[in-house]
Structures are given as structure tokens and as C-alpha cells.
């Protein structure tokens, strides 16, 4: 049976993954070079991998509970876009307006201001600059660099639907097959110079998509989907395999072996961690703050980086202030935007029985 949020630690793991991204970006925005857990893969990157695995697991379950494509799509839109739109408005209208070096009238008349707002609110996230904002920060000009993963997340949803409709009827291993195909494509592109399938594509398309990112993240997502499809249970041997795979990834310097170790280790360790702990820990926190932390952290950190560097404050002070401000915004986002939007979507689907009959999502903790 699908996992309910009260029987696992997925909310906690997603929150920890989002905080890992925050801390990793804090170091990066200060232009500090610190050790990484796996060569070529930072702590923040590992947090993103955890997100995609958990997302694949929960989204496949959401599809199984959905009454059709429109029902599924409505729930996904209701989960992703209300929070994203408000966070983008916050980045442009609060952070950008407060930090710009331009006069306010010039800032609001600038085409880039509105292009950033529209581009990021729609989940494209290829325009990361605002006029006169963060131009002298160590990582200059980027306003919300975390949002690039949103379009990859949406792509995974779009890929899952035809696989679930067409593929499952033909093979019960369709998600595992999809993960294997994506892994083979990644290995081909990563090990053969000039093998980039988008090398001759228009600039706008190459700005949006990377074959290596689609395939690398897609493997985590569809392994998660396969776990859900096959009702995989956590076990000690799974945790042991996961730990060994991560040790291999940490020990070797070969990019392909590192990637293979992470593809195996992250899902196994994450899934085991999701089902560990005493009963009182399961399902906590009851609120899903991870998405809010993820979409608000970067602009808040960029603003505080500018302030802290000007004041001569340390990275530690900046990280503490950033975490506190980001968690506050995540709480506001969940209770003021995300949860109401999810509940409104559920009520709207009830009023349209052709889209959904009687099996709606239980609870509101739907993966971002």
C-alpha cells in the first residue's frame, strides 16, 4: 500500500535535504571552497538527488490514486505553482526592489524585471538576473539559482504519465527500464566528448535543458517510482547495499563509478532512513516545509550575503540568519499559500466528478 506521511520520515528527509542545499549554497555564495562528499557532487547536489528520489516515489503513488491525467495534472499544478509564483513575486518585489542600486521607477520599468517574474513564475527559471541586484556579490547577479530544478521536476511528471498509461500495460518493470535507459544515455554522454545530444540545438533550448541533468536526475526519480510500483519494503540488506555504494562513490575518482554509486546508494539509504526511528518520530514534522525552504533560501541568502559581507560578519552568522529567515518564510508559505492551494485543488476536483470520483489524495503532504 502507498506510504502515508504518518508512517515514514519523508517530510523530515526532504526538510534536511533542503537545509543541506541552503548550507551548501551559503558556502558557495561566500565563494568558499570546502570539501565535497563525492568528487564532482556537493552536499547540495546530494540533497537534490534525495528530493528527486522521494519525489519519484510519492508522485508514482499520486498517479495510482488519480482518476486520470487531468486529475493528476491538477494536483501537480496545485502543489507546485502557487508557492512558486508567490516566491518569485517575493524575489522580484521584495528582495529585488530592496537590494537594487537603480531608482525604483527605473527598476520597475526595466524589461528584465518583468521577464524574470514571468520566466520564474512559469517554472522555466532561465532568467536569474534583476536590474541592479547583487551585481557585486561574490556570486554576482543570480537571484534565485535554486529554481532550475523545478523545470526538471515538471519534466519528470510529463515523462511519468505516458509511461504509466502505455508502458505499465506492457511491462511491470517499465520504471526500472526507464531508469536503466536514462543511465545508459548519461554514461554515453558523460564518457564521449562531443556526444551532447543538444550541441546543435538553439541557445534557448540549451539554456533550458541539459541531457546530463535530465538523465542523472531522471534515474533517481524513476528508481523512486519503481520502489512505489513494486511496493518495496525497507530492510537491513538494502541499507547495507546503500552504504557500500556510497563508500564506493566516495572512494573512487572515476566519474562513472561515482555516479553509479550515487544512483544506487542515495535511493537505498534514503528509503531505509525514511522507515527508521521510533514511532513518535514517524511523520514528523507534520507540515511539509521543504518546498518553502528550497524556493526561498537562495534570494534570502544572496541578500544576507551582501549585508553580512558589508558588515564584515562571518559565514557562520550569515548561515544562521539565512536559515532563520528562510524557515520563517517557509512557514508562511506552507500555511498561507501551499496548504490552502492544495486544499482548494482537492475541493475543486470533488466538484468535477468526471476528473475524480471518490479516491482523492489522503492528506495534503504531496511531494514538490
Tab-separated table of N, CA and C in Angstrom, residues 187-242:
chain	number	residue	atom	x	y	z
A	187	UNK	N	25.725	7.754	-19.258
A	187	UNK	CA	27.073	7.191	-19.385
A	187	UNK	C	27.649	7.446	-20.763
A	188	UNK	N	26.807	7.407	-21.783
A	188	UNK	CA	27.272	7.681	-23.143
A	188	UNK	C	27.694	9.131	-23.301
A	189	UNK	N	26.851	10.040	-22.822
A	189	UNK	CA	27.142	11.476	-22.947
A	189	UNK	C	28.341	11.865	-22.092
A	190	UNK	N	28.441	11.284	-20.898
A	190	UNK	CA	29.498	11.677	-19.957
A	190	UNK	C	30.865	11.162	-20.370
A	191	UNK	N	30.912	10.046	-21.065
A	191	UNK	CA	32.210	9.424	-21.377
A	191	UNK	C	32.676	9.663	-22.803
A	192	UNK	N	31.847	10.279	-23.623
A	192	UNK	CA	32.227	10.522	-25.021
A	192	UNK	C	32.202	12.010	-25.312
A	193	UNK	N	33.354	12.633	-25.460
A	193	UNK	CA	33.400	14.069	-25.786
A	193	UNK	C	32.628	14.349	-27.072
A	194	UNK	N	31.845	15.390	-27.054
A	194	UNK	CA	31.078	15.762	-28.240
A	194	UNK	C	29.799	14.976	-28.418
A	195	UNK	N	29.421	14.163	-27.412
A	195	UNK	CA	28.218	13.340	-27.543
A	195	UNK	C	26.963	14.049	-27.050
A	196	UNK	N	27.071	15.326	-26.702
A	196	UNK	CA	25.915	16.068	-26.202
A	196	UNK	C	24.835	16.122	-27.276
A	197	UNK	N	23.673	15.581	-26.954
A	197	UNK	CA	22.592	15.500	-27.926
A	197	UNK	C	22.007	16.870	-28.263
A	198	UNK	N	22.295	17.871	-27.428
A	198	UNK	CA	21.757	19.216	-27.670
A	198	UNK	C	22.824	20.175	-28.177
A	199	UNK	N	23.954	19.648	-28.639
A	199	UNK	CA	25.069	20.513	-29.045
A	199	UNK	C	24.687	21.450	-30.176
A	200	UNK	N	23.818	21.008	-31.067
A	200	UNK	CA	23.432	21.834	-32.220
A	200	UNK	C	22.069	22.498	-32.027
A	201	UNK	N	21.511	22.386	-30.842
A	201	UNK	CA	20.190	22.966	-30.571
A	201	UNK	C	20.296	24.481	-30.426
A	202	UNK	N	19.196	25.197	-30.584
A	202	UNK	CA	19.210	26.660	-30.379
A	202	UNK	C	19.648	27.008	-28.954
A	203	UNK	N	20.154	28.229	-28.789
A	203	UNK	CA	20.661	28.648	-27.478
A	203	UNK	C	19.600	28.554	-26.390
A	204	UNK	N	18.363	28.952	-26.710
A	204	UNK	CA	17.318	28.954	-25.687
A	204	UNK	C	17.034	27.538	-25.194
A	205	UNK	N	17.157	26.550	-26.103
A	205	UNK	CA	16.907	25.175	-25.701
A	205	UNK	C	18.043	24.647	-24.837
A	206	UNK	N	19.269	24.998	-25.181
A	206	UNK	CA	20.415	24.565	-24.373
A	206	UNK	C	20.453	25.272	-23.034
A	207	UNK	N	19.886	26.482	-22.976
A	207	UNK	CA	19.777	27.160	-21.683
A	207	UNK	C	18.788	26.456	-20.766
A	208	UNK	N	17.763	25.863	-21.349
A	208	UNK	CA	16.725	25.225	-20.560
A	208	UNK	C	17.098	23.820	-20.106
A	209	UNK	N	17.724	23.057	-20.994
A	209	UNK	CA	17.887	21.637	-20.733
A	209	UNK	C	19.325	21.191	-20.895
A	210	UNK	N	19.718	20.276	-20.051
A	210	UNK	CA	20.993	19.574	-20.147
A	210	UNK	C	20.696	18.083	-20.168
A	211	UNK	N	21.201	17.388	-21.178
A	211	UNK	CA	20.962	15.951	-21.270
A	211	UNK	C	21.520	15.238	-20.040
A	212	UNK	N	22.670	15.682	-19.565
A	212	UNK	CA	23.260	15.045	-18.378
A	212	UNK	C	22.378	15.238	-17.150
A	213	UNK	N	21.796	16.424	-17.010
A	213	UNK	CA	20.921	16.659	-15.857
A	213	UNK	C	19.609	15.887	-15.992
A	214	UNK	N	19.012	15.891	-17.191
A	214	UNK	CA	17.764	15.138	-17.390
A	214	UNK	C	17.960	13.679	-17.033
A	215	UNK	N	19.038	13.097	-17.532
A	215	UNK	CA	19.245	11.666	-17.327
A	215	UNK	C	19.680	11.355	-15.892
A	216	UNK	N	20.599	12.145	-15.349
A	216	UNK	CA	21.085	11.870	-13.996
A	216	UNK	C	19.961	11.996	-12.975
A	217	UNK	N	19.180	13.069	-13.061
A	217	UNK	CA	18.079	13.257	-12.120
A	217	UNK	C	16.941	12.289	-12.403
A	218	UNK	N	16.731	11.987	-13.674
A	218	UNK	CA	15.668	11.062	-14.046
A	218	UNK	C	15.876	9.669	-13.480
A	219	UNK	N	17.130	9.233	-13.364
A	219	UNK	CA	17.402	7.918	-12.789
A	219	UNK	C	16.893	7.859	-11.352
A	220	UNK	N	17.197	8.879	-10.553
A	220	UNK	CA	16.711	8.900	-9.172
A	220	UNK	C	15.184	8.881	-9.136
A	221	UNK	N	14.573	9.685	-9.993
A	221	UNK	CA	13.112	9.803	-9.993
A	221	UNK	C	12.461	8.467	-10.322
A	222	UNK	N	12.925	7.798	-11.351
A	222	UNK	CA	12.255	6.573	-11.770
A	222	UNK	C	12.643	5.368	-10.918
A	223	UNK	N	13.785	5.414	-10.252
A	223	UNK	CA	14.040	4.399	-9.227
A	223	UNK	C	13.024	4.559	-8.101
A	224	UNK	N	12.769	5.797	-7.709
A	224	UNK	CA	11.734	6.040	-6.708
A	224	UNK	C	10.377	5.554	-7.171
A	225	UNK	N	10.029	5.804	-8.437
A	225	UNK	CA	8.753	5.334	-8.978
A	225	UNK	C	8.675	3.812	-8.953
A	226	UNK	N	9.802	3.162	-9.277
A	226	UNK	CA	9.832	1.697	-9.252
A	226	UNK	C	9.636	1.164	-7.836
A	227	UNK	N	10.239	1.823	-6.847
A	227	UNK	CA	10.030	1.424	-5.451
A	227	UNK	C	8.546	1.457	-5.110
A	228	UNK	N	7.853	2.514	-5.557
A	228	UNK	CA	6.422	2.632	-5.272
A	228	UNK	C	5.627	1.572	-6.021
A	229	UNK	N	5.942	1.366	-7.293
A	229	UNK	CA	5.193	0.413	-8.109
A	229	UNK	C	5.287	-1.006	-7.564
A	230	UNK	N	6.459	-1.374	-7.088
A	230	UNK	CA	6.681	-2.747	-6.630
A	230	UNK	C	6.506	-2.914	-5.116
A	231	UNK	N	6.007	-1.863	-4.451
A	231	UNK	CA	5.745	-1.917	-3.015
A	231	UNK	C	6.979	-2.400	-2.248
A	232	UNK	N	8.115	-1.820	-2.557
A	232	UNK	CA	9.370	-2.217	-1.917
A	232	UNK	C	9.301	-1.914	-0.424
A	233	UNK	N	9.814	-2.819	0.373
A	233	UNK	CA	9.882	-2.636	1.820
A	233	UNK	C	11.318	-2.388	2.244
A	234	UNK	N	11.485	-1.569	3.266
A	234	UNK	CA	12.820	-1.296	3.792
A	234	UNK	C	13.367	-2.521	4.502
A	235	UNK	N	14.676	-2.722	4.407
A	235	UNK	CA	15.308	-3.867	5.073
A	235	UNK	C	16.761	-3.547	5.363
A	236	UNK	N	17.356	-4.345	6.241
A	236	UNK	CA	18.743	-4.136	6.601
A	236	UNK	C	19.693	-4.337	5.440
A	237	UNK	N	19.400	-5.340	4.584
A	237	UNK	CA	20.301	-5.568	3.452
A	237	UNK	C	20.274	-4.400	2.478
A	238	UNK	N	19.121	-3.764	2.333
A	238	UNK	CA	19.044	-2.594	1.456
A	238	UNK	C	19.929	-1.476	1.993
A	239	UNK	N	19.859	-1.234	3.307
A	239	UNK	CA	20.709	-0.208	3.894
A	239	UNK	C	22.176	-0.544	3.742
A	240	UNK	N	22.536	-1.819	3.899
A	240	UNK	CA	23.927	-2.222	3.730
A	240	UNK	C	24.431	-1.998	2.320
A	241	UNK	N	23.607	-2.347	1.329
A	241	UNK	CA	23.982	-2.116	-0.067
A	241	UNK	C	24.147	-0.621	-0.332
A	242	UNK	N	23.227	0.167	0.230
A	242	UNK	CA	23.308	1.611	0.028
A	242	UNK	C	24.579	2.202	0.604
